[in-house]
Amino acid sequence: MPDINETFAMFSERFMLLAGIAYAIAFIAFAWDLVQNSKTTRTVLEQSRQAAMSPAEGTKAVVTRRIPVGAGASGYAGIESEGPDLDGPEGRAERPTVPSGSSAHTADDSMRYGPQRRIPARVGVAITVLAAVVHACGVLFRGLAAGRVPWGNMYEFWTTGGLVVAVVFLLVLTRRDLRFLGTFVIGLVLVMLTAASVVFWTPAGHLVPALQSYWLLIHVSIAVMSSALFTLTFAMSVLQLMQFRRDAALTAGKADRLPFMRLVPSALSLENMAYRINAIAFVGWTLTLMFGSIWAEKAWGRFWGWDTKEVWTFIIWVVYAGYLHARATRGWTGTRAAWLSIVGYLCIVFNFAIVNVYFSGLHSYAGVGS
Amino acid sequence: MPALKEASRAKPNLASDAVTLPRLGFWGMLRWVWRQLTSMRNALFLLLLLAVAAVPGSLFPQRSVNPSTVTQYLKDHPGYGPWLDRFQFFNVFSSAWFSAIYLLLFISLAGCVVPRARAHWKAMRSAPPRTPRRLSRLTEYGTLELPERLGISAEQALQDAARLLRKRRYRIGLYDVGSDRPSVAGERGLIREVGNLLFHVSLIGVLVFVAIGGLFGYRGQKILVEGDTFVNTLISYDSFSPGPNFSPTRLDPFAITLDKFSVKFDRSSKAHYGQPIDFTAAVTVTDKPGAPPVHQTLKVNDPITIGAASFYLVGNGYAPVVTVKDGTGKTAFSGPVISIPSDGAYTSLLVIKAPDAKPSQLGFVGFFLPTALVNDKGISYASDPDPFNPRLNLNSYYGDLGLNTGQPRNVYTLDTKNLTQLNGRDKPAGGIVLALGQSYTLPQGKGTISFDGIKRYIGVDIRHDPGQVGVLISALAALAGLVCSLFVGRHRVWVRTGTHPDGRTMIEYALLARGENHRLAAEAATIRKLLQQLLSILGTGQEQPRDGMSAATGNTGTTGGTTAATRTSAKDQ
Ligand code: HEM
């Protein structure tokens, strides 16, 4: 077994710190994107209201609308010229009678990239890419320092987990415009990095014999990847519920209290996208469970023993199986299914954060406090 | 219109959720209960209930995992502990309520799967359903028209379309051939339902094989000191838990000897100094009496399998070699004593019993410290797991060890009720502290004790689970089924042709997904393109609802790729 390379370990920590700073900037960019959109929306709404009050000034208002608002406004202009069913940006929030799920006050349902240019969001993505590269270097050097995969204790689980969440998010971004999830996802990565460095910090070291197995590589990597996907769907389910309420409020003629939700697709398409990702993540979790059992058989002589960690892995699996069932059960699609997706994710967080640390069991190698 | 009925029924749903009022009478009632049990809503409810019921299994100590923590818990919580016990909260996963939930779930599952399998079997053997009269109502719909000059008849176009669909792996059925509106129906993705059924059936398989393992398997523990040999017979085990249907004849007569146990602790890292990095047991295995011995290594994560049984390295520790002589100078005990490590530095508890000592029986309780240091209060503690400065710290007792009462006694505890203490920190003689090779003479001429050497021991689990392979196969089948059922899209396609009075040949097509299928629009676009290529009408195809219905019923998903093409292939011919 090679010695621990302390220089690499130090590099790793520097990289983690730099990645943390970059994520913080990306987070701000994504938040700015949301704020700017809310502002634009509000301006537009305000002006259209004035226009409505004095019809004579209507055209003037429309003209001035385009000049001062910059990037956000040009984005709307793009949409405007594209969408056949839209009669103007302000109109999209001004029609409280549109049926819920209509694209009138939400983003494009296909979640494909539209023609509008959201500069802050682009900056956010660019910096996230940079941060993820640096973060990956941090994880890589941690692995090189210890001469093994860096998944041996809580510090390493959380730093690697954060990286996977960021990378999965970026990968999904190449196919779909989920930038509206940016603040949430990058915020979560920041929390994970901070928690790892502050609460779970552990110096680089060798693996205890119980973890010396190639199953560590297989089992943990799949678990972390599935969890990253579940993270995305959790965020989507939360937004789905918010969008659903907002829809209902708008339909009832109330004011739009969450204008930034215009960036977010309709509740129905969020639900469908979350379902598709959840299906993939569920298969991943099934593999996690199976590979975990195979490893448990090798290490402890039984493939299933209801160890605390096993119990929670099982609970998570059953909850998401429930979610898949809910999608096929009349009266359980939509909001209720979203709640199940959220509960499932809370179980994952519980399993990852609480069970690892506070419950004793065969899986207790958190590496904290020892 | 059977297909349209499909469309309005978003999900295949054999066990209808609709609550039908029970017919009076026993059988009616039974039917009603069965309907309820096998409804999708109930399956969902039971699944969620199962998840909730598993939670206490992680909150309370479980006997199946560690019985001693349960005993401790009951001691610590005399108030509600026994109540929890009464409701089986310490045996959650074998409790009546947990079992009831999963048994109901599996009954419900069987009740779901069987009729579904039957229906699907029928569907697979019959032709795809008839073409609906008004295709334009379906989500993916489009039309193509062939100018008269192409000279392709409706019949011919239909045959071409049928060939195309077959090539795209659709099962097809022709309808109304010979009439003026012939059509072809195609269906693809039946494997989705097969996958779903396979998945659910395989879950039953997992349960059955787990049960078989529990009924016919066994599990035992043995502690082996270096040099010891274990022979696989019932009496050799330290503890043995057979399944209810286990028969001792299933034990293969092998023998295994622990030659040497090597440990390695981290010496290079400051932060993890002394953390274990390797445990390796060198063993000699004899498959059956008279067979040639084979040298093997046993490691954590790397069990040895002999015949049907497997050996797992699950623990290790020190066994100090001790000799106790009694008051008469005769050896009353001699050999390695298993000590139980309690921390990372191997602070190890041990108990020595010398029931043969005369005039009175002798007992010792204390610690073995591999590397002993003394703190400023004069208390010894272990500072390292390797034996750099080994010490035995013992208290001694004489009297009745209570071994003759016939009651089983734990070898790792000493019942001091009927004993008189000789040595201890608070006794005039003080505690016994022995370095390697030293001996100590007990007060009152009770005898001597010497610390002669150190051996290591390993704790092994020996296990045979005849259901294990079945569980693995079932799980893999479930996985395959799951992947099919989640990622294969099942859908139908219909193409109808006809000749317009002005001589054009009209083609209309429509697609309908069954269940979740987000790739339907893409498939519709592909089929449109292929039809165009096949009929060599690139560029002339138009998005035209057949019977003049508004454009809203037409399909917007397929307009993209086709309008741009300008080449008319009539010239090619
Ligand atoms: C041991 C308990 C069960 C588990 C773990 C389980 C798990 C699952 C999973 C993961 C799926 C998703 C696969 C898919 O969407 O095709 C599924 C689908 C399905 N399950 Fe179960 N299931 C269980 C029991 C049942 C029972 C009791 C029923 C019948 C009442 C049932 C009926 C169905 C149906 C009809 C689908 C298909 C849903 C669809 O078409 O999307 N399952 N099940």
Tab-separated table of C-alpha atoms in Angstrom, chain A residues 17-276:
chain	number	residue	atom	x	y	z
A	17	LEU	CA	-11.627	25.817	-1.621
A	18	LEU	CA	-11.305	27.346	-5.086
A	19	ALA	CA	-14.228	25.271	-6.325
A	20	GLY	CA	-16.286	26.483	-3.382
A	21	ILE	CA	-15.559	30.101	-4.270
A	22	ALA	CA	-16.412	29.516	-7.928
A	23	TYR	CA	-19.681	27.785	-6.997
A	24	ALA	CA	-20.547	30.752	-4.803
A	25	ILE	CA	-20.090	33.073	-7.783
A	26	ALA	CA	-22.127	30.775	-10.012
A	27	PHE	CA	-24.820	30.706	-7.365
A	28	ILE	CA	-24.953	34.490	-7.383
A	29	ALA	CA	-25.171	34.509	-11.169
A	30	PHE	CA	-28.088	32.089	-11.171
A	31	ALA	CA	-29.825	34.061	-8.439
A	32	TRP	CA	-29.262	37.237	-10.426
A	33	ASP	CA	-30.836	35.555	-13.413
A	34	LEU	CA	-33.980	34.872	-11.405
A	35	VAL	CA	-34.074	38.331	-9.868
A	36	GLN	CA	-33.539	40.041	-13.169
A	37	ASN	CA	-36.325	38.080	-14.726
A	38	SER	CA	-38.655	38.940	-11.894
A	39	LYS	CA	-37.726	42.570	-12.315
A	40	THR	CA	-38.241	42.534	-16.037
A	41	THR	CA	-41.542	40.857	-15.592
A	42	ARG	CA	-42.615	43.349	-13.027
A	43	THR	CA	-41.607	46.292	-15.173
A	44	VAL	CA	-43.469	44.858	-18.085
A	45	LEU	CA	-46.525	44.228	-15.953
A	46	GLU	CA	-46.387	47.707	-14.520
A	47	GLN	CA	-46.140	49.296	-17.919
A	48	SER	CA	-48.880	47.254	-19.405
A	49	ARG	CA	-51.078	48.195	-16.504
A	50	GLN	CA	-50.403	51.855	-17.185
A	51	ALA	CA	-51.025	51.218	-20.825
A	52	ALA	CA	-54.344	49.696	-19.960
A	53	MET	CA	-55.282	52.687	-17.832
A	54	SER	CA	-54.556	55.223	-20.527
A	55	PRO	CA	-55.056	53.676	-23.899
A	56	ALA	CA	-53.716	56.756	-25.600
A	57	GLU	CA	-50.270	56.092	-24.180
A	58	GLY	CA	-50.413	52.447	-24.965
A	59	THR	CA	-48.184	52.427	-27.952
A	60	LYS	CA	-45.689	54.648	-26.233
A	61	ALA	CA	-45.456	52.291	-23.356
A	62	VAL	CA	-44.751	49.437	-25.661
A	63	VAL	CA	-42.047	51.314	-27.400
A	64	THR	CA	-40.282	52.423	-24.262
A	65	ARG	CA	-40.519	48.949	-22.948
A	66	ARG	CA	-37.844	47.678	-25.222
A	67	ILE	CA	-35.289	50.352	-24.773
A	68	PRO	CA	-34.231	50.462	-21.139
A	69	VAL	CA	-34.458	46.904	-19.942
A	70	GLY	CA	-31.506	45.291	-21.639
A	71	ALA	CA	-30.874	41.588	-21.813
A	72	GLY	CA	-34.042	40.403	-20.213
A	73	ALA	CA	-36.210	42.393	-22.515
A	74	SER	CA	-34.507	41.196	-25.625
A	75	GLY	CA	-35.134	37.694	-24.339
A	76	TYR	CA	-38.824	38.327	-24.210
A	77	ALA	CA	-38.755	39.880	-27.613
A	78	GLY	CA	-37.349	36.629	-28.886
A	79	ILE	CA	-40.122	34.608	-27.363
A	80	GLU	CA	-42.661	37.043	-28.596
A	81	SER	CA	-41.733	36.635	-32.189
A	82	GLU	CA	-41.640	32.884	-31.837
A	83	GLY	CA	-44.695	31.818	-29.948
A	84	PRO	CA	-47.802	31.817	-32.080
A	85	ASP	CA	-50.081	31.615	-29.086
A	86	LEU	CA	-48.569	34.594	-27.315
A	87	ASP	CA	-49.674	38.072	-27.978
A	88	GLY	CA	-46.981	39.827	-26.046
A	89	PRO	CA	-44.902	39.333	-22.965
A	90	GLU	CA	-47.213	41.156	-20.627
A	91	GLY	CA	-50.164	39.250	-21.939
A	92	ARG	CA	-48.739	36.026	-20.666
A	93	ALA	CA	-49.305	36.973	-17.090
A	94	GLU	CA	-52.246	39.136	-17.790
A	95	ARG	CA	-54.540	36.335	-18.785
A	96	PRO	CA	-55.706	34.844	-15.601
A	97	THR	CA	-58.281	32.811	-17.422
A	98	VAL	CA	-55.820	30.598	-19.246
A	99	PRO	CA	-56.185	26.995	-18.201
A	100	SER	CA	-53.499	25.770	-15.845
A	101	GLY	CA	-50.634	24.104	-17.587
A	102	SER	CA	-50.806	26.517	-20.472
A	103	SER	CA	-47.540	28.027	-21.538
A	104	ALA	CA	-48.988	31.487	-21.186
A	105	HIS	CA	-47.208	32.252	-17.938
A	106	THR	CA	-44.542	29.613	-17.803
A	107	ALA	CA	-41.449	28.731	-19.762
A	108	ASP	CA	-41.304	26.419	-22.727
A	109	ASP	CA	-42.643	23.019	-21.786
A	110	SER	CA	-40.211	21.010	-23.848
A	111	MET	CA	-37.423	22.427	-21.655
A	112	ARG	CA	-35.356	22.877	-24.746
A	113	TYR	CA	-33.282	25.977	-25.158
A	114	GLY	CA	-35.244	28.889	-26.482
A	115	PRO	CA	-33.917	31.770	-28.548
A	116	GLN	CA	-33.759	34.197	-25.639
A	117	ARG	CA	-30.329	35.005	-24.256
A	118	ARG	CA	-30.133	35.042	-20.489
A	119	ILE	CA	-26.708	36.478	-19.875
A	120	PRO	CA	-26.543	35.903	-16.092
A	121	ALA	CA	-27.670	32.313	-16.545
A	122	ARG	CA	-24.989	31.776	-19.168
A	123	VAL	CA	-22.394	33.235	-16.847
A	124	GLY	CA	-23.701	30.938	-14.125
A	125	VAL	CA	-23.324	27.877	-16.311
A	126	ALA	CA	-19.864	28.895	-17.476
A	127	ILE	CA	-18.638	29.415	-13.943
A	128	THR	CA	-20.262	26.185	-12.826
A	129	VAL	CA	-18.286	24.365	-15.525
A	130	LEU	CA	-15.119	25.987	-14.258
A	131	ALA	CA	-15.991	25.181	-10.657
A	132	ALA	CA	-16.766	21.580	-11.523
A	133	VAL	CA	-13.411	21.177	-13.279
A	134	VAL	CA	-11.569	22.543	-10.267
A	135	HIS	CA	-13.739	20.455	-7.976
A	136	ALA	CA	-12.938	17.370	-10.054
A	137	CYS	CA	-9.237	18.154	-9.618
A	138	GLY	CA	-9.825	18.344	-5.892
A	139	VAL	CA	-11.488	14.933	-5.839
A	140	LEU	CA	-8.853	13.499	-8.180
A	141	PHE	CA	-5.967	14.706	-6.028
A	142	ARG	CA	-7.656	13.390	-2.942
A	143	GLY	CA	-7.763	10.019	-4.652
A	144	LEU	CA	-4.162	10.292	-5.818
A	145	ALA	CA	-3.055	11.330	-2.350
A	146	ALA	CA	-4.568	8.204	-0.828
A	147	GLY	CA	-3.889	5.920	-3.784
A	148	ARG	CA	-7.517	4.764	-4.014
A	149	VAL	CA	-11.016	5.971	-4.904
A	150	PRO	CA	-11.854	8.912	-2.657
A	151	TRP	CA	-15.024	7.415	-1.209
A	152	GLY	CA	-13.906	6.144	2.165
A	153	ASN	CA	-15.414	8.508	4.715
A	154	MET	CA	-18.022	11.217	5.088
A	155	TYR	CA	-15.715	13.997	3.937
A	156	GLU	CA	-15.029	12.074	0.758
A	157	PHE	CA	-18.658	11.013	0.252
A	158	TRP	CA	-19.810	14.601	0.458
A	159	THR	CA	-17.120	16.158	-1.710
A	160	THR	CA	-17.543	13.480	-4.376
A	161	GLY	CA	-21.328	13.626	-4.012
A	162	GLY	CA	-21.297	17.381	-4.574
A	163	LEU	CA	-19.161	16.952	-7.667
A	164	VAL	CA	-21.500	14.340	-9.093
A	165	VAL	CA	-24.522	16.556	-8.452
A	166	ALA	CA	-22.817	19.413	-10.321
A	167	VAL	CA	-21.671	17.203	-13.198
A	168	VAL	CA	-25.029	15.500	-13.585
A	169	PHE	CA	-26.665	18.919	-13.631
A	170	LEU	CA	-24.271	20.114	-16.336
A	171	LEU	CA	-24.794	16.941	-18.356
A	172	VAL	CA	-28.550	17.352	-18.230
A	173	LEU	CA	-28.084	20.990	-19.232
A	174	THR	CA	-26.519	19.897	-22.494
A	175	ARG	CA	-29.832	18.344	-23.448
A	176	ARG	CA	-32.416	20.423	-21.655
A	177	ASP	CA	-32.676	23.964	-20.386
A	178	LEU	CA	-32.903	23.342	-16.672
A	179	ARG	CA	-31.036	26.516	-15.789
A	180	PHE	CA	-33.989	27.528	-13.685
A	181	LEU	CA	-32.714	24.869	-11.249
A	182	GLY	CA	-29.311	26.569	-11.065
A	183	THR	CA	-29.690	28.362	-7.745
A	184	PHE	CA	-31.084	25.274	-6.129
A	185	VAL	CA	-28.555	22.783	-7.445
A	186	ILE	CA	-25.480	24.950	-7.039
A	187	GLY	CA	-26.729	26.058	-3.646
A	188	LEU	CA	-26.939	22.423	-2.648
A	189	VAL	CA	-23.435	21.708	-3.941
A	190	LEU	CA	-22.182	24.628	-1.884
A	191	VAL	CA	-23.897	23.274	1.201
A	192	MET	CA	-22.362	19.855	0.600
A	193	LEU	CA	-18.857	21.242	0.134
A	194	THR	CA	-19.185	23.413	3.203
A	195	ALA	CA	-20.564	20.597	5.321
A	196	ALA	CA	-17.772	18.330	4.139
A	197	SER	CA	-15.069	20.844	4.992
A	198	VAL	CA	-16.489	22.103	8.252
A	199	VAL	CA	-18.332	19.181	9.812
A	200	PHE	CA	-16.791	16.102	8.265
A	201	TRP	CA	-13.251	17.128	7.509
A	202	THR	CA	-10.959	14.108	7.656
A	203	PRO	CA	-7.355	14.006	6.535
A	204	ALA	CA	-6.487	11.712	3.645
A	205	GLY	CA	-5.851	8.142	4.768
A	206	HIS	CA	-5.992	4.502	3.847
A	207	LEU	CA	-9.197	2.495	3.732
A	208	VAL	CA	-10.084	0.265	6.640
A	209	PRO	CA	-10.142	-3.393	5.557
A	210	ALA	CA	-13.961	-3.496	5.496
A	211	LEU	CA	-13.969	-0.958	2.657
A	212	GLN	CA	-11.147	-2.483	0.647
A	213	SER	CA	-13.164	-3.945	-2.156
A	214	TYR	CA	-13.896	-3.081	-5.746
A	215	TRP	CA	-17.535	-3.112	-4.718
A	216	LEU	CA	-16.865	0.194	-3.015
A	217	LEU	CA	-16.234	1.644	-6.447
A	218	ILE	CA	-19.335	0.114	-7.993
A	219	HIS	CA	-21.787	0.419	-5.147
A	220	VAL	CA	-20.945	3.921	-3.986
A	221	SER	CA	-20.550	5.478	-7.421
A	222	ILE	CA	-23.974	4.270	-8.510
A	223	ALA	CA	-25.526	5.331	-5.219
A	224	VAL	CA	-24.079	8.815	-5.546
A	225	MET	CA	-25.140	9.165	-9.173
A	226	SER	CA	-28.681	8.064	-8.435
A	227	SER	CA	-28.804	10.457	-5.519
A	228	ALA	CA	-27.669	13.270	-7.783
A	229	LEU	CA	-30.516	12.499	-10.188
A	230	PHE	CA	-32.963	12.327	-7.299
A	231	THR	CA	-31.667	15.744	-6.261
A	232	LEU	CA	-32.718	17.172	-9.608
A	233	THR	CA	-36.137	15.579	-9.462
A	234	PHE	CA	-36.605	16.767	-5.907
A	235	ALA	CA	-36.050	20.327	-7.047
A	236	MET	CA	-38.397	19.788	-9.973
A	237	SER	CA	-41.096	18.362	-7.750
A	238	VAL	CA	-40.857	21.316	-5.395
A	239	LEU	CA	-41.115	23.689	-8.354
A	240	GLN	CA	-43.973	21.617	-9.703
A	241	LEU	CA	-45.926	22.172	-6.513
A	242	MET	CA	-45.102	25.868	-6.521
A	243	GLN	CA	-46.052	26.215	-10.157
A	244	PHE	CA	-49.265	24.330	-9.504
A	245	ARG	CA	-50.242	26.766	-6.753
A	246	ARG	CA	-49.219	29.728	-8.807
A	247	ASP	CA	-51.284	28.439	-11.680
A	248	ALA	CA	-54.275	28.035	-9.431
A	249	ALA	CA	-53.790	31.526	-8.003
A	250	LEU	CA	-53.478	33.059	-11.453
A	251	THR	CA	-56.492	31.170	-12.655
A	252	ALA	CA	-58.399	32.532	-9.684
A	253	GLY	CA	-57.420	36.004	-10.788
A	254	LYS	CA	-54.898	36.684	-8.056
A	255	ALA	CA	-51.668	38.570	-8.620
A	256	ASP	CA	-48.518	36.732	-9.644
A	257	ARG	CA	-46.497	36.664	-6.458
A	258	LEU	CA	-43.641	34.645	-7.903
A	259	PRO	CA	-42.900	36.239	-11.238
A	260	PHE	CA	-39.551	34.479	-11.560
A	261	MET	CA	-41.517	31.271	-11.928
A	262	ARG	CA	-42.085	32.352	-15.498
A	263	LEU	CA	-38.668	30.903	-16.168
A	264	VAL	CA	-39.962	27.567	-14.997
A	265	PRO	CA	-42.008	25.263	-17.215
A	266	SER	CA	-45.553	24.286	-16.392
A	267	ALA	CA	-46.358	21.935	-13.546
A	268	LEU	CA	-47.326	19.168	-15.929
A	269	SER	CA	-44.129	19.231	-17.908
A	270	LEU	CA	-42.082	19.429	-14.712
A	271	GLU	CA	-43.922	16.356	-13.545
A	272	ASN	CA	-43.232	14.498	-16.762
A	273	MET	CA	-39.574	15.413	-16.815
A	274	ALA	CA	-39.181	14.508	-13.145
A	275	TYR	CA	-40.809	11.167	-13.881
A	276	ARG	CA	-38.374	10.380	-16.642
